[in-house]
Short mmCIF file of C-alpha atoms and ligand atoms in Angstrom, two decimals:
data_model
loop_
_atom_site.label_atom_id
_atom_site.label_comp_id
_atom_site.label_asym_id
_atom_site.label_seq_id
_atom_site.Cartn_x
_atom_site.Cartn_y
_atom_site.Cartn_z
CA UNK A 1 0.00 0.00 0.00
CA UNK A 2 1.25 3.50 -0.69
CA UNK A 3 -0.05 7.00 -0.16
CA UNK A 4 -1.49 8.83 -3.14
CA UNK A 5 1.14 11.14 -4.64
CA UNK A 6 0.42 14.38 -6.50
CA UNK A 7 1.86 12.83 -9.70
CA UNK A 8 -0.63 9.98 -9.35
CA UNK A 9 -3.40 12.06 -10.77
CA UNK A 10 -1.91 11.19 -14.17
CA UNK A 11 -1.73 7.45 -13.55
CA UNK A 12 -4.89 6.12 -11.97
CA UNK A 13 -4.69 3.21 -9.56
CA UNK A 14 -6.22 -0.07 -10.72
CA UNK A 15 -8.34 -2.50 -8.73
CA UNK A 16 -9.94 -5.84 -9.54
CA UNK A 17 -12.78 -7.55 -7.69
CA UNK A 18 -11.87 -9.51 -4.55
CA UNK A 19 -13.63 -12.89 -4.72
CA UNK A 20 -12.69 -16.12 -2.94
CA UNK A 21 -9.37 -14.70 -1.80
CA UNK A 22 -8.33 -13.76 -5.35
CA UNK A 23 -8.17 -10.55 -7.36
CA UNK A 24 -10.16 -11.07 -10.54
CA UNK A 25 -11.62 -9.05 -13.42
CA UNK A 26 -15.37 -8.67 -13.69
CA UNK A 27 -17.02 -11.44 -15.77
CA UNK A 28 -18.10 -8.73 -18.21
CA UNK A 29 -14.58 -7.29 -18.34
CA UNK A 30 -16.09 -3.87 -17.56
CA UNK A 31 -14.40 -1.22 -15.43
CA UNK A 32 -15.43 2.20 -14.13
CA UNK A 33 -13.53 5.26 -12.98
CA UNK A 34 -13.68 6.93 -9.59
CA UNK A 35 -12.66 10.59 -9.52
CA UNK A 36 -10.88 12.59 -6.86
CA UNK A 37 -13.73 14.98 -5.93
CA UNK A 38 -11.30 17.79 -5.06
CA UNK A 39 -9.87 17.98 -8.58
CA UNK A 40 -12.19 15.95 -10.80
CA UNK A 41 -9.22 13.85 -11.95
CA UNK A 42 -9.46 10.06 -12.12
CA UNK A 43 -8.14 8.47 -8.94
CA UNK A 44 -8.70 4.82 -9.86
CA UNK A 45 -9.99 2.48 -12.51
CA UNK A 46 -11.99 -0.28 -10.89
CA UNK A 47 -13.48 -3.57 -12.11
CA UNK A 48 -17.27 -3.27 -12.31
CA UNK A 49 -19.14 -6.13 -10.69
CA UNK A 50 -22.56 -7.23 -11.92
CA UNK A 51 -24.94 -10.13 -11.30
CA UNK A 52 -22.54 -12.83 -12.59
CA UNK A 53 -19.86 -11.67 -10.15
CA UNK A 54 -22.36 -11.51 -7.31
CA UNK A 55 -23.31 -15.14 -8.07
CA UNK A 56 -19.64 -16.17 -7.94
CA UNK A 57 -19.00 -14.31 -4.71
CA UNK A 58 -22.07 -15.79 -2.99
CA UNK A 59 -20.90 -19.30 -3.92
CA UNK A 60 -17.42 -18.50 -2.53
CA UNK A 61 -18.88 -17.09 0.68
CA UNK A 62 -21.10 -20.17 1.14
CA UNK A 63 -18.13 -22.48 0.59
CA UNK A 64 -16.10 -20.58 3.20
CA UNK A 65 -19.04 -20.63 5.63
CA UNK A 66 -19.49 -24.37 5.28
CA UNK A 67 -15.76 -24.97 5.24
CA UNK A 68 -12.78 -23.47 7.04
CA UNK A 69 -14.50 -20.43 8.55
CA UNK A 70 -17.50 -22.35 9.84
CA UNK A 71 -15.20 -24.86 11.51
CA UNK A 72 -12.83 -22.30 13.00
CA UNK A 73 -12.97 -21.75 16.77
CA UNK A 74 -14.41 -18.49 18.07
CA UNK A 75 -11.03 -17.73 19.57
CA UNK A 76 -9.26 -18.03 16.22
CA UNK A 77 -11.90 -15.85 14.57
CA UNK A 78 -11.35 -13.24 17.26
CA UNK A 79 -7.59 -13.42 16.82
CA UNK A 80 -7.89 -12.85 13.08
CA UNK A 81 -10.13 -9.84 13.63
CA UNK A 82 -7.70 -8.44 16.16
CA UNK A 83 -4.79 -8.98 13.78
CA UNK A 84 -6.74 -7.15 11.09
CA UNK A 85 -7.35 -4.22 13.46
CA UNK A 86 -3.60 -4.00 14.08
CA UNK A 87 -2.79 -4.09 10.37
CA UNK A 88 -5.29 -1.31 9.73
CA UNK A 89 -3.70 0.73 12.50
CA UNK A 90 -0.24 0.20 11.00
CA UNK A 91 -1.50 1.38 7.61
CA UNK A 92 -3.85 4.05 8.89
CA UNK A 93 -1.95 7.01 7.46
CA UNK A 94 -2.01 5.64 3.89
CA UNK A 95 -5.62 4.54 4.28
CA UNK A 96 -6.61 7.98 5.62
CA UNK A 97 -4.97 9.68 2.64
CA UNK A 98 -6.68 7.33 0.19
CA UNK A 99 -10.03 7.85 1.88
CA UNK A 100 -9.60 11.61 1.54
CA UNK A 101 -8.49 11.30 -2.09
CA UNK A 102 -11.54 9.15 -2.91
CA UNK A 103 -14.21 10.85 -0.81
CA UNK A 104 -12.96 14.42 -0.41
CA UNK A 105 -13.28 14.53 3.39
CA UNK A 106 -10.63 16.64 5.13
CA UNK A 107 -7.54 14.66 6.06
CA UNK A 108 -7.88 15.59 9.74
CA UNK A 109 -11.24 13.75 9.75
CA UNK A 110 -9.91 10.64 7.94
CA UNK A 111 -6.87 10.61 10.20
CA UNK A 112 -8.38 11.39 13.58
CA UNK A 113 -11.97 10.16 13.25
CA UNK A 114 -12.57 7.60 10.49
CA UNK A 115 -9.46 5.45 10.74
CA UNK A 116 -9.25 5.32 14.56
CA UNK A 117 -12.92 4.29 14.65
CA UNK A 118 -12.36 1.62 12.00
CA UNK A 119 -9.60 0.17 14.16
CA UNK A 120 -11.77 0.47 17.27
CA UNK A 121 -14.66 -1.43 15.69
CA UNK A 122 -12.58 -4.39 14.53
CA UNK A 123 -10.82 -4.48 17.90
CA UNK A 124 -14.08 -4.30 19.85
CA UNK A 125 -15.81 -7.07 17.88
CA UNK A 126 -12.66 -9.23 17.95
CA UNK A 127 -13.30 -9.41 21.69
CA UNK A 128 -16.93 -10.42 21.19
CA UNK A 129 -16.15 -13.52 19.09
CA UNK A 130 -15.60 -15.64 22.22
CA UNK A 131 -18.46 -14.07 24.17
CA UNK A 132 -21.46 -14.89 22.01
CA UNK A 133 -23.45 -17.19 24.25
CA UNK A 134 -26.84 -18.77 24.62
CA UNK A 135 -28.93 -19.02 27.81
CA UNK A 136 -30.60 -21.65 29.92
CA UNK A 137 -34.31 -20.99 30.42
CA UNK A 138 -36.15 -22.01 33.61
CA UNK A 139 -39.02 -23.95 31.97
CA UNK A 140 -41.45 -25.96 34.12
CA UNK A 141 -41.54 -29.74 34.42
CA UNK A 142 -38.84 -32.27 33.73
CA UNK A 143 -37.48 -30.37 30.81
CA UNK A 144 -34.23 -28.68 30.03
CA UNK A 145 -34.33 -25.74 27.63
CA UNK A 146 -31.36 -23.79 26.35
CA UNK A 147 -30.62 -21.48 23.47
CA UNK A 148 -27.82 -21.40 20.92
CA UNK A 149 -26.81 -18.21 19.18
CA UNK A 150 -25.70 -19.18 15.70
CA UNK A 151 -24.42 -17.20 12.72
CA UNK A 152 -26.87 -16.52 9.90
CA UNK A 153 -24.62 -17.73 7.08
CA UNK A 154 -23.81 -15.52 4.09
CA UNK A 155 -24.45 -11.80 4.59
CA UNK A 156 -24.79 -9.26 1.79
CA UNK A 157 -23.69 -5.76 2.78
CA UNK A 158 -24.18 -2.58 0.75
CA UNK A 159 -22.49 0.56 2.02
CA UNK A 160 -22.53 4.26 1.14
CA UNK A 161 -19.80 6.68 0.17
CA UNK A 162 -19.82 9.10 3.13
CA UNK A 163 -17.66 7.01 5.52
CA UNK A 164 -16.51 4.18 3.24
CA UNK A 165 -14.11 2.34 5.54
CA UNK A 166 -16.04 3.08 8.69
CA UNK A 167 -19.34 1.84 7.26
CA UNK A 168 -17.52 -1.29 6.10
CA UNK A 169 -16.14 -1.77 9.63
CA UNK A 170 -19.55 -1.30 11.28
CA UNK A 171 -20.90 -4.11 9.12
CA UNK A 172 -17.96 -6.47 8.64
CA UNK A 173 -16.75 -6.59 12.24
CA UNK A 174 -19.95 -7.88 13.94
CA UNK A 175 -20.83 -10.14 11.00
CA UNK A 176 -17.43 -11.86 11.14
CA UNK A 177 -17.22 -11.95 14.94
CA UNK A 178 -20.51 -13.87 14.90
CA UNK A 179 -19.10 -16.35 12.36
CA UNK A 180 -20.81 -15.24 9.13
CA UNK A 181 -19.19 -14.75 5.75
CA UNK A 182 -19.75 -11.61 3.70
CA UNK A 183 -20.24 -10.26 0.18
CA UNK A 184 -19.86 -6.48 0.40
CA UNK A 185 -20.52 -3.86 -2.24
CA UNK A 186 -18.86 -0.48 -1.68
CA UNK A 187 -20.45 2.63 -3.16
CA UNK A 188 -19.40 3.31 -6.76
CA UNK A 189 -18.13 6.76 -5.71
CA UNK A 190 -15.68 5.41 -3.11
CA UNK A 191 -14.39 1.86 -3.67
CA UNK A 192 -10.67 2.51 -3.14
CA UNK A 193 -10.30 2.16 0.65
CA UNK A 194 -12.38 -1.02 0.68
CA UNK A 195 -10.22 -2.64 -1.99
CA UNK A 196 -7.12 -1.77 0.05
CA UNK A 197 -8.84 -3.34 3.04
CA UNK A 198 -9.13 -6.53 0.96
CA UNK A 199 -5.32 -6.66 0.84
CA UNK A 200 -5.16 -6.43 4.63
CA UNK A 201 -7.71 -9.24 5.04
CA UNK A 202 -5.39 -11.37 2.90
CA UNK A 203 -2.35 -10.33 4.91
CA UNK A 204 -4.09 -11.09 8.20
CA UNK A 205 -4.71 -14.64 6.95
CA UNK A 206 -8.51 -14.86 6.69
CA UNK A 207 -9.53 -17.98 4.76
CA UNK A 208 -10.51 -17.47 1.10
CA UNK A 209 -14.12 -16.42 0.55
CA UNK A 210 -14.79 -15.15 4.10
CA UNK A 211 -15.02 -11.62 2.70
CA UNK A 212 -15.66 -10.74 -0.94
CA UNK A 213 -15.58 -7.15 -2.15
CA UNK A 214 -17.53 -6.23 -5.26
CA UNK A 215 -17.27 -2.61 -6.39
CA UNK A 216 -20.05 -1.75 -8.81
CA UNK A 217 -23.22 0.24 -9.28
CA UNK A 218 -26.31 0.09 -7.11
CA UNK A 219 -28.86 -0.65 -9.82
CA UNK A 220 -26.81 -3.62 -11.09
CA UNK A 221 -24.46 -5.23 -8.55
CA UNK A 222 -26.34 -3.83 -5.53
CA UNK A 223 -29.76 -4.88 -6.77
CA UNK A 224 -28.44 -8.37 -7.68
CA UNK A 225 -27.01 -8.78 -4.18
CA UNK A 226 -30.16 -7.61 -2.37
CA UNK A 227 -32.37 -9.96 -4.39
CA UNK A 228 -30.00 -12.94 -4.26
CA UNK A 229 -31.65 -16.14 -2.98
CA UNK A 230 -28.27 -17.42 -1.74
CA UNK A 231 -27.78 -14.82 1.00
CA UNK A 232 -29.22 -15.07 4.50
CA UNK A 233 -29.19 -11.37 5.31
CA UNK A 234 -28.82 -8.03 3.60
CA UNK A 235 -27.47 -5.06 5.54
CA UNK A 236 -27.68 -1.63 3.97
CA UNK A 237 -26.69 1.92 4.81
CA UNK A 238 -27.78 4.69 2.47
CA UNK A 239 -30.78 6.74 1.46
CA UNK A 240 -34.30 5.94 2.66
CA UNK A 241 -35.36 5.78 -0.98
CA UNK A 242 -32.87 2.99 -1.79
CA UNK A 243 -33.55 1.35 1.58
CA UNK A 244 -37.13 0.80 0.45
CA UNK A 245 -35.88 -0.81 -2.78
CA UNK A 246 -33.62 -3.11 -0.74
CA UNK A 247 -36.46 -4.14 1.55
CA UNK A 248 -38.65 -4.87 -1.49
CA UNK A 249 -35.91 -6.86 -3.23
CA UNK A 250 -35.26 -8.87 -0.07
CA UNK A 251 -38.95 -9.60 0.50
CA UNK A 252 -39.21 -12.21 -2.28
CA UNK A 253 -36.87 -14.51 -0.37
CA UNK A 254 -37.78 -13.05 3.05
CA UNK A 255 -34.08 -12.35 3.47
CA UNK A 256 -33.37 -10.73 6.82
CA UNK A 257 -32.82 -7.00 6.45
CA UNK A 258 -31.14 -4.29 8.48
CA UNK A 259 -31.25 -0.71 7.27
CA UNK A 260 -29.52 2.44 8.44
CA UNK A 261 -31.12 5.21 6.41
CA UNK A 262 -31.58 8.94 6.18
CA UNK A 263 -32.17 11.56 8.83
CA UNK A 264 -33.24 15.15 9.37
CA UNK A 265 -32.04 15.55 12.91
CA UNK A 266 -33.33 18.34 15.15
CA UNK A 267 -30.43 20.09 16.87
CA UNK A 268 -32.13 22.09 19.62
CA UNK A 269 -30.67 25.19 21.24
CA UNK A 270 -32.51 26.23 24.39
CA UNK A 271 -32.22 29.79 25.69
CA UNK A 272 -30.13 28.71 28.69
CA UNK A 273 -27.47 26.93 26.58
CA UNK A 274 -23.86 28.05 26.66
CA UNK A 275 -24.02 30.00 23.41
CA UNK A 276 -20.43 29.51 22.30
CA UNK A 277 -20.54 25.80 23.02
CA UNK A 278 -23.87 25.44 21.21
CA UNK A 279 -22.66 27.42 18.17
CA UNK A 280 -19.68 25.06 17.93
CA UNK A 281 -22.05 22.11 18.35
CA UNK A 282 -24.33 23.38 15.60
CA UNK A 283 -21.30 23.64 13.30
CA UNK A 284 -20.10 20.17 14.25
CA UNK A 285 -23.63 18.95 13.56
CA UNK A 286 -23.79 20.26 10.01
CA UNK A 287 -20.31 20.91 8.59
CA UNK A 288 -18.63 17.66 9.68
CA UNK A 289 -17.87 15.59 6.55
CA UNK A 290 -19.34 18.45 4.46
CA UNK A 291 -22.76 17.66 5.94
CA UNK A 292 -22.78 14.25 4.22
CA UNK A 293 -23.81 12.52 7.40
CA UNK A 294 -27.10 10.71 7.95
CA UNK A 295 -27.30 12.08 11.50
CA UNK A 296 -26.36 15.67 10.50
CA UNK A 297 -28.09 18.26 12.70
CA UNK A 298 -29.77 19.78 9.67
CA UNK A 299 -32.81 21.26 11.45
CA UNK A 300 -31.48 23.80 13.89
CA UNK A 301 -34.20 24.75 16.37
CA UNK A 302 -33.28 27.96 18.20
CA UNK A 303 -35.21 29.46 21.12
CA UNK A 304 -36.85 32.76 20.07
CA UNK A 305 -35.21 34.68 22.98
CA UNK A 306 -31.67 34.00 21.70
CA UNK A 307 -32.32 33.61 17.99
CA UNK A 308 -30.69 36.83 16.78
CA UNK A 309 -27.63 36.54 18.99
CA UNK A 310 -27.16 32.85 18.18
CA UNK A 311 -27.57 33.11 14.41
CA UNK A 312 -25.32 36.14 14.26
CA UNK A 313 -22.51 34.25 15.97
CA UNK A 314 -23.13 31.09 13.92
CA UNK A 315 -23.03 33.11 10.69
CA UNK A 316 -19.82 34.84 11.70
CA UNK A 317 -18.10 31.57 12.59
CA UNK A 318 -19.43 29.78 9.49
CA UNK A 319 -17.79 32.42 7.32
CA UNK A 320 -14.44 31.44 8.84
CA UNK A 321 -14.73 27.74 8.04
CA UNK A 322 -11.79 26.82 5.80
CA UNK A 323 -13.04 25.15 2.62
CA UNK A 324 -10.42 23.83 0.22
CA UNK A 325 -7.72 21.23 -0.37
CA UNK A 326 -8.80 18.25 1.74
CA UNK A 327 -5.21 17.01 1.96
CA UNK A 328 -4.25 20.17 3.87
CA UNK A 329 -4.33 19.53 7.63
CA UNK A 330 -5.77 23.02 8.25
CA UNK A 331 -8.82 22.44 6.03
CA UNK A 332 -12.20 22.19 7.76
CA UNK A 333 -14.29 21.20 4.74
CA UNK A 334 -13.32 19.48 1.49
CA UNK A 335 -15.47 18.99 -1.61
CA UNK A 336 -18.81 17.17 -1.73
CA UNK A 337 -18.36 13.62 -2.98
CA UNK A 338 -19.68 14.09 -6.52
CA UNK A 339 -21.06 16.48 -9.10
CA UNK A 340 -24.54 14.96 -8.48
CA UNK A 341 -24.39 15.79 -4.79
CA UNK A 342 -23.20 19.32 -5.52
CA UNK A 343 -26.08 19.84 -7.97
CA UNK A 344 -28.53 18.47 -5.43
CA UNK A 345 -27.37 21.02 -2.84
CA UNK A 346 -27.56 23.90 -5.32
CA UNK A 347 -31.07 22.75 -6.19
CA UNK A 348 -32.10 22.96 -2.53
CA UNK A 349 -30.75 26.51 -2.26
CA UNK A 350 -33.17 27.48 -5.04
CA UNK A 351 -35.97 25.56 -3.34
CA UNK A 352 -35.25 27.34 -0.03
CA UNK A 353 -35.39 30.76 -1.66
CA UNK A 354 -38.57 29.79 -3.48
CA UNK A 355 -40.15 28.74 -0.19
CA UNK A 356 -39.34 32.09 1.42
CA UNK A 357 -36.27 31.17 3.47
CA UNK A 358 -33.32 33.58 3.56
CA UNK A 359 -29.68 32.68 2.97
CA UNK A 360 -27.71 34.03 5.95
CA UNK A 361 -24.36 32.91 4.57
CA UNK A 362 -23.03 30.68 1.77
CA UNK A 363 -25.51 29.42 -0.78
CA UNK A 364 -22.90 28.90 -3.48
CA UNK A 365 -19.51 27.31 -4.25
CA UNK A 366 -16.43 29.11 -2.87
CA UNK A 367 -13.74 30.77 -4.98
CA UNK A 368 -10.72 28.46 -4.95
CA UNK A 369 -7.32 28.15 -6.65
CA UNK A 370 -7.03 26.91 -10.22
CA UNK A 371 -6.18 23.34 -9.12
CA UNK A 372 -9.52 22.94 -7.35
CA UNK A 373 -11.83 24.68 -9.78
CA UNK A 374 -13.17 21.39 -11.10
CA UNK A 375 -13.79 20.11 -7.56
CA UNK A 376 -17.28 19.80 -6.06
CA UNK A 377 -16.94 22.39 -3.28
CA UNK A 378 -19.75 24.26 -1.55
CA UNK A 379 -19.75 26.91 1.15
CA UNK A 380 -21.12 26.44 4.66
CA UNK A 381 -24.71 27.60 4.30
CA UNK A 382 -27.38 28.74 6.75
CA UNK A 383 -31.02 29.17 5.82
CA UNK A 384 -32.89 31.57 8.12
CA UNK A 385 -36.67 32.02 8.49
CA UNK A 386 -37.33 28.34 7.82
CA UNK A 387 -40.65 26.74 8.78
CA UNK A 388 -40.59 23.07 9.71
CA UNK A 389 -43.00 22.08 6.94
CA UNK A 390 -40.79 23.54 4.17
CA UNK A 391 -39.04 21.04 1.91
CA UNK A 392 -35.60 22.16 3.13
CA UNK A 393 -36.66 21.18 6.65
CA UNK A 394 -38.25 17.88 5.65
CA UNK A 395 -35.99 16.44 2.94
CA UNK A 396 -32.45 15.19 3.48
CA UNK A 397 -30.07 17.51 1.61
CA UNK A 398 -26.79 15.79 2.56
CA UNK A 399 -24.67 18.91 2.38
CA UNK A 400 -23.26 21.69 4.61
CA UNK A 401 -26.64 23.35 4.64
CA UNK A 402 -28.58 23.99 7.84
CA UNK A 403 -32.17 25.18 8.23
CA UNK A 404 -32.70 27.45 11.24
CA UNK A 405 -36.18 27.29 12.76
CA UNK A 406 -37.33 29.39 15.71
CA UNK A 407 -39.42 27.93 18.56
CA UNK A 408 -41.49 29.69 21.20
CA UNK A 409 -41.99 27.07 23.91
CA UNK A 410 -41.35 23.38 24.72
CA UNK A 411 -44.67 22.06 23.41
CA UNK A 412 -44.30 23.90 20.14
CA UNK A 413 -40.73 22.63 19.87
CA UNK A 414 -41.40 18.97 20.62
CA UNK A 415 -44.23 18.79 18.14
CA UNK A 416 -42.05 20.22 15.37
CA UNK A 417 -38.94 18.24 16.29
CA UNK A 418 -40.87 14.98 15.92
CA UNK A 419 -42.69 16.13 12.79
CA UNK A 420 -40.47 14.29 10.32
CA UNK A 421 -40.50 10.89 8.63
CA UNK A 422 -37.01 10.31 10.08
CA UNK A 423 -35.81 9.38 13.55
CA UNK A 424 -32.08 8.80 13.53
CA UNK A 425 -30.66 11.32 15.97
CA UNK A 426 -31.14 14.59 17.82
CA UNK A 427 -29.07 17.16 19.69
CA UNK A 428 -30.08 19.13 22.80
CA UNK A 429 -28.18 22.12 24.20
CA UNK A 430 -29.25 23.25 27.67
CA UNK A 431 -27.92 23.63 31.23
CA UNK A 432 -31.20 22.34 32.69
CA UNK A 433 -30.65 18.68 33.48
CA UNK A 434 -34.31 17.79 33.91
CA UNK A 435 -35.24 19.37 30.61
CA UNK A 436 -32.38 17.54 28.90
CA UNK A 437 -33.61 14.16 30.11
CA UNK A 438 -37.25 15.02 29.45
CA UNK A 439 -36.44 15.80 25.83
CA UNK A 440 -34.11 12.86 25.41
CA UNK A 441 -37.08 10.66 26.31
CA UNK A 442 -39.66 12.52 24.25
CA UNK A 443 -37.72 12.71 21.00
CA UNK A 444 -38.32 9.92 18.51
CA UNK A 445 -34.75 9.11 17.53
CA UNK A 446 -32.22 6.31 17.91
CA UNK A 447 -29.47 8.54 19.34
CA UNK A 448 -29.73 11.72 21.41
CA UNK A 449 -26.71 13.90 22.13
CA UNK A 450 -26.90 16.33 25.06
CA UNK A 451 -24.45 19.25 24.98
CA UNK A 452 -22.42 17.35 22.40
CA UNK A 453 -22.87 16.07 18.85
CA UNK A 454 -21.63 13.26 16.58
CA UNK A 455 -20.26 11.11 19.39
CA UNK A 456 -19.76 7.45 18.49
CA UNK A 457 -18.20 4.42 20.06
CA UNK A 458 -18.01 0.81 18.89
CA UNK A 459 -19.77 -0.25 22.12
CA UNK A 460 -22.74 2.12 21.76
CA UNK A 461 -25.68 1.21 19.47
CA UNK A 462 -26.61 3.36 16.50
CA UNK A 463 -29.70 3.15 14.31
CA UNK A 464 -33.02 4.70 13.52
CA UNK A 465 -36.64 5.04 14.57
CA UNK A 466 -39.32 5.49 11.89
CA UNK A 467 -38.06 5.70 8.29
CA UNK A 468 -34.46 5.95 9.45
CA UNK A 469 -34.25 2.18 9.42
CA UNK A 470 -34.40 -1.22 11.10
CA UNK A 471 -31.91 -2.56 13.63
CA UNK A 472 -28.90 -1.20 15.52
CA UNK A 473 -25.27 -1.27 14.52
CA UNK A 474 -22.35 -1.39 16.97
CA UNK A 475 -22.40 -2.62 20.53
CA UNK A 476 -23.97 -5.92 21.56
CA UNK A 477 -27.07 -4.98 19.57
CA UNK A 478 -25.18 -5.44 16.29
CA UNK A 479 -24.54 -9.07 17.16
CA UNK A 480 -28.27 -9.67 17.46
CA UNK A 481 -28.58 -8.63 13.81
CA UNK A 482 -25.98 -11.15 12.70
CA UNK A 483 -27.13 -14.19 14.68
CA UNK A 484 -30.13 -16.53 14.89
CA UNK A 485 -31.39 -17.81 18.23
CA UNK A 486 -32.15 -21.51 18.41
CA UNK A 487 -34.16 -22.96 21.29
CA UNK A 488 -33.30 -26.56 22.23
CA UNK A 489 -35.60 -28.75 24.43
CA UNK A 490 -34.53 -31.96 26.18
CA UNK A 491 -36.84 -34.28 28.13
CA UNK A 492 -35.13 -35.15 31.40
CA UNK A 493 -37.91 -37.43 32.71
CA UNK A 494 -36.94 -40.40 30.56
CA UNK A 495 -40.67 -41.28 30.32
CA UNK A 496 -42.48 -41.84 27.01
CA UNK A 497 -44.95 -39.14 25.89
CA UNK A 498 -48.43 -40.45 26.75
CA UNK A 499 -50.55 -37.76 25.10
CA UNK A 500 -51.98 -39.94 22.33
CA UNK A 501 -52.22 -43.07 24.48
CA UNK A 502 -49.80 -45.72 25.61
P1 ADP B 1 -26.78 8.18 -2.17
O1 ADP B 1 -28.13 8.56 -2.71
O2 ADP B 1 -26.39 8.98 -1.01
O3 ADP B 1 -25.72 7.98 -3.21
P2 ADP B 1 -27.63 5.54 -2.07
O4 ADP B 1 -28.62 5.12 -1.09
O5 ADP B 1 -28.06 5.77 -3.49
O6 ADP B 1 -26.95 6.79 -1.50
O7 ADP B 1 -26.40 4.55 -2.13
C1 ADP B 1 -25.92 3.79 -1.07
C2 ADP B 1 -25.47 2.45 -1.60
O8 ADP B 1 -26.58 1.79 -2.18
C3 ADP B 1 -24.41 2.51 -2.71
O9 ADP B 1 -23.50 1.43 -2.52
C4 ADP B 1 -25.22 2.31 -3.96
O10 ADP B 1 -24.48 1.76 -5.02
C5 ADP B 1 -26.27 1.34 -3.48
N1 ADP B 1 -27.50 1.30 -4.27
C6 ADP B 1 -28.08 2.30 -4.97
N2 ADP B 1 -29.19 1.86 -5.60
C7 ADP B 1 -29.35 0.56 -5.28
C8 ADP B 1 -30.31 -0.46 -5.59
N3 ADP B 1 -31.34 -0.21 -6.38
N4 ADP B 1 -30.14 -1.68 -5.06
C9 ADP B 1 -29.09 -1.96 -4.26
N5 ADP B 1 -28.15 -1.05 -3.94
C10 ADP B 1 -28.26 0.19 -4.43
#
């Protein structure tokens, strides 16, 4: 593995598919290009998987499940996962640079957030491999009842482009700790880090076929994987729209499904909040990863009493956010991931204006040096005078664009905060401890942050209420999504069953 060099822009990297422990071309021979979103230049040329490759990978994953991997002890599985976590840590600088080159996120985020959390997840679930246990149940009579917690088998996993390696880690680590095998499709925008991860799986010594990585498009490779009769589960992170397609595709085979989907999180600033802390929290909520975060605090509810003061300070600080070369350690925001995403954001600025919102700052791409003029950059943007029923407050924009909404009192606030099809996360900024807990309970969301935002840990569950998805990733809850429970009954009486006569 090597870091991307400036001269590399002229010679794109090349990747094949990773199936059954081997690097192979797609059956069709097709490839696709993935650009560096900061410059628009081609970063890599990647084999393009389709249905035939999905079929091959599912067969390989089944063979591994029924063979070496299925027979391996939990301890050895855990040791392999731990070894992988160490290899990732050793290579984390190169991986962070590649992640930034492929996705556009600032290097300080890849380096200090994404990669450390990838390592943490593999390390955490390595420890779980030997701790997945059943129970004994106190049933009446001369009976003994116990449960076994078994792997599901072959898991399909489809991940998005916003945190490529981290989303892979959230899915791979619990699936493998529980003893499953995996066919994973990275997003077409960001396959590079995942293909490098394939090399580390090989180096760690995982048996062939335990993980198979198939870069390709959603409508082809992704759809083929979700509908495949040979998989036992499909796990997906991405848009709610595609999540519905996945659930439909899986329903023909009643394949088990877990979904981590969109959000439109309320980030609530009460009048008693520490203003400076809350302004920083609002910025963390919306500008982190250029706002391409499913739990982004994109609906900023501000108490009427402090609205002017708060928005003034937020606007002033937003103007100082450094947007530019993501490889520069001083950069706060890099480019959006793709031209499509940039267009989508610009479209929402027009929609906001049309709906009567005001643009307090931003609203357009920044002026940057020549080298970055083909990049997909956008300025930190605040919409003022937003009403909760406007499209910009109801639809996921997935950019550094926040809608500020004023509230008068707690009842008015709670009603609006929960008036959304989503329920992934929420933020609350207040010094009043009872109010903080009251709201944490009343908000319909899978994660609530109080006087903080975007906190994650491999041990803490993450997932959505309502149309934000099914299931929880990370923590012990993730293992429940990758295991089946089997109940076993044993008659201890030794007597024949007399129910239908002697
Ligand atoms: P976004 O809209 O943010 O690009 P998507 O939900 O479209 O996010 O994409 C997330 C992942 O889902 C990507 O890996 C993408 O290729 C995949 N995907 C998109 N469409 C489908 C589909 N119809 N079936 C399966 N996977 C899909």
